[in-house]
PDB file of C-alpha atoms in Angstrom:
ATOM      1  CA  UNK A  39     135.759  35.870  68.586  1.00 65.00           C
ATOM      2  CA  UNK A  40     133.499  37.481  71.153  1.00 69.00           C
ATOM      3  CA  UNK A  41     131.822  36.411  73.852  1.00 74.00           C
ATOM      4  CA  UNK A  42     128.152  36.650  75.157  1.00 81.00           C
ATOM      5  CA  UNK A  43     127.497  37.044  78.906  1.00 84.00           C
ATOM      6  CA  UNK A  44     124.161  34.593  80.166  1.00 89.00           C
ATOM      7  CA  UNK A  45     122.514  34.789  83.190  1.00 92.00           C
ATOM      8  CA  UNK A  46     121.295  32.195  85.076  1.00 95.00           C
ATOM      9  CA  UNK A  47     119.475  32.732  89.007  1.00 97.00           C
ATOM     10  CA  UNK A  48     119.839  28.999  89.697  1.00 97.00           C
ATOM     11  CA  UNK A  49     121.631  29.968  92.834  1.00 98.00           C
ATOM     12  CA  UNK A  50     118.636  31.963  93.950  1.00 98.00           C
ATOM     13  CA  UNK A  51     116.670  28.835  93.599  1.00 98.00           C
ATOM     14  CA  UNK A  52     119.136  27.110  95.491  1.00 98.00           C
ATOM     15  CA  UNK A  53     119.981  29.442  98.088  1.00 98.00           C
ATOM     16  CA  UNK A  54     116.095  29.725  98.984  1.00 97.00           C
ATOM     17  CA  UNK A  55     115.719  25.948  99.436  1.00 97.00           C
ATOM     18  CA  UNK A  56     118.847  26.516 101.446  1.00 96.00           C
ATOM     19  CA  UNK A  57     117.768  28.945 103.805  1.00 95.00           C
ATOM     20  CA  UNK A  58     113.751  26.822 103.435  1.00 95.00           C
ATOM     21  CA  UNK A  59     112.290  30.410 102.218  1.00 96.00           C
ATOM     22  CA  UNK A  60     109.496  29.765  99.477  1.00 97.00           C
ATOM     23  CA  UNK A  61     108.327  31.865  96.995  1.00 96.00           C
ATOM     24  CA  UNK A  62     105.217  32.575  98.755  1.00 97.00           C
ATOM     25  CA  UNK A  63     107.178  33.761 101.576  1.00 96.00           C
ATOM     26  CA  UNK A  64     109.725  36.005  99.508  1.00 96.00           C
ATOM     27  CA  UNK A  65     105.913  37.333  98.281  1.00 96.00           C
ATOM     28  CA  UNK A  66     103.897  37.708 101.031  1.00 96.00           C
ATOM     29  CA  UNK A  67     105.896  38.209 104.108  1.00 95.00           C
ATOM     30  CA  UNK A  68     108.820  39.726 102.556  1.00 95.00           C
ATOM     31  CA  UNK A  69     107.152  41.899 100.535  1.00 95.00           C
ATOM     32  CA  UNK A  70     108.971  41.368  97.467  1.00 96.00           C
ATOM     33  CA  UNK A  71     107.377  42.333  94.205  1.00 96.00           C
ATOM     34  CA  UNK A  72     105.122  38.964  92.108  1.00 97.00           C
ATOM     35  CA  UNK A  73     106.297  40.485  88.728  1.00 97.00           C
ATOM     36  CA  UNK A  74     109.704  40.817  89.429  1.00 97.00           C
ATOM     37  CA  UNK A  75     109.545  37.158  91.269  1.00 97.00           C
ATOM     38  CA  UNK A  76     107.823  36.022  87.753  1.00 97.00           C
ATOM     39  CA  UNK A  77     110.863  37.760  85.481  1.00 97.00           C
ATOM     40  CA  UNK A  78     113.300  35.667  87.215  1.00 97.00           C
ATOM     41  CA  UNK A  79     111.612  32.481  87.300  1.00 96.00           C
ATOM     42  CA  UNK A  80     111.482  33.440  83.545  1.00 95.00           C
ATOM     43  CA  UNK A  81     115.418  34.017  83.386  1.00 92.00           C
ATOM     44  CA  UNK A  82     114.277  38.064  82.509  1.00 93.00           C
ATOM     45  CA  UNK A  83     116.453  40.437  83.462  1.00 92.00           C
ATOM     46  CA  UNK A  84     116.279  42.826  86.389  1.00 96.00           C
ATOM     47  CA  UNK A  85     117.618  45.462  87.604  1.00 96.00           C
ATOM     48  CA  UNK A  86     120.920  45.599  90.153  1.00 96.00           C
ATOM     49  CA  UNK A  87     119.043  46.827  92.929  1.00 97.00           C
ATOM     50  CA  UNK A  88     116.842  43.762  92.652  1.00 97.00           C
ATOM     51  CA  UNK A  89     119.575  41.254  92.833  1.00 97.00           C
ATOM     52  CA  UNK A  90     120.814  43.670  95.892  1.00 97.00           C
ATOM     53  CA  UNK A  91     117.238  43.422  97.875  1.00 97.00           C
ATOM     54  CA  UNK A  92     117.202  39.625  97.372  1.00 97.00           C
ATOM     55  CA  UNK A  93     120.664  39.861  98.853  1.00 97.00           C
ATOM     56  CA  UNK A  94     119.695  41.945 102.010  1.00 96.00           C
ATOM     57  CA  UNK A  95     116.731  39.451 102.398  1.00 95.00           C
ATOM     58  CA  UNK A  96     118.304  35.934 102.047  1.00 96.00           C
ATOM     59  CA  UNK A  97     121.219  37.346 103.879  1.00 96.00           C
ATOM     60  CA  UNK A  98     123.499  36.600 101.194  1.00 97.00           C
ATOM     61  CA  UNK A  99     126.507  37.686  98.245  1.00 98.00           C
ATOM     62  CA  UNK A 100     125.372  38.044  94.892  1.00 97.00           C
ATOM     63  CA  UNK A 101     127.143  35.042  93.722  1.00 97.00           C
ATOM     64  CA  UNK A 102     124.338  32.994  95.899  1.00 98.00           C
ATOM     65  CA  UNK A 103     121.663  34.808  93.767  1.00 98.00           C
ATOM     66  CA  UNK A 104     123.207  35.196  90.471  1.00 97.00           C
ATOM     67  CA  UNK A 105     125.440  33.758  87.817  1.00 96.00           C
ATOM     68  CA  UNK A 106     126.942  34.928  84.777  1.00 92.00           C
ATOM     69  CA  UNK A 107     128.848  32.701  82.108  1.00 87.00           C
ATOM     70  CA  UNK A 108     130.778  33.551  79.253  1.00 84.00           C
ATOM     71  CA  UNK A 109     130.222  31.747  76.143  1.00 77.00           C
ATOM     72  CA  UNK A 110     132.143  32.325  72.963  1.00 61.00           C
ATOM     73  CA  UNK A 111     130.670  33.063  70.107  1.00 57.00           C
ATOM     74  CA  UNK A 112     132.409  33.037  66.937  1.00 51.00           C
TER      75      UNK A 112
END
């Protein structure tokens, strides 16, 4: 049996309404990249260092920004 790894950013979603930062502010006044905002809204993957400069802007752990589950698959 192994297992496959999924990725989910609902806590990104989450911890932005949390904090009340919008897209268009993650965008346009913290300069963060619209193509790389469009890959995660499209559950893409990205690199570390992404998940690590939404970190250092929402002031948060990665846990708040990503999740990973474990599904088996037989």
């Amino acid at each position: 049996m192994r297992k496959k790894a999924t990725i989910s950013y609902d806590p990104l979603w989450k911890t932005m309404r949390n904090r009340g930062i919008t897209t268009y502010e993650l965008t346009v006044k913290r300069h963060f990249n619209k193509g790389t905002l469009y890959r995660l809204q499209q559950g893409e993957n990205v690199n570390l260092s992404t998940i690590a400069e939404l970190c250092e802007i929402l002031e948060c752990g990665i846990e708040d920004v990503v999740q990973i589950d474990l599904d088996c698959e037989k």
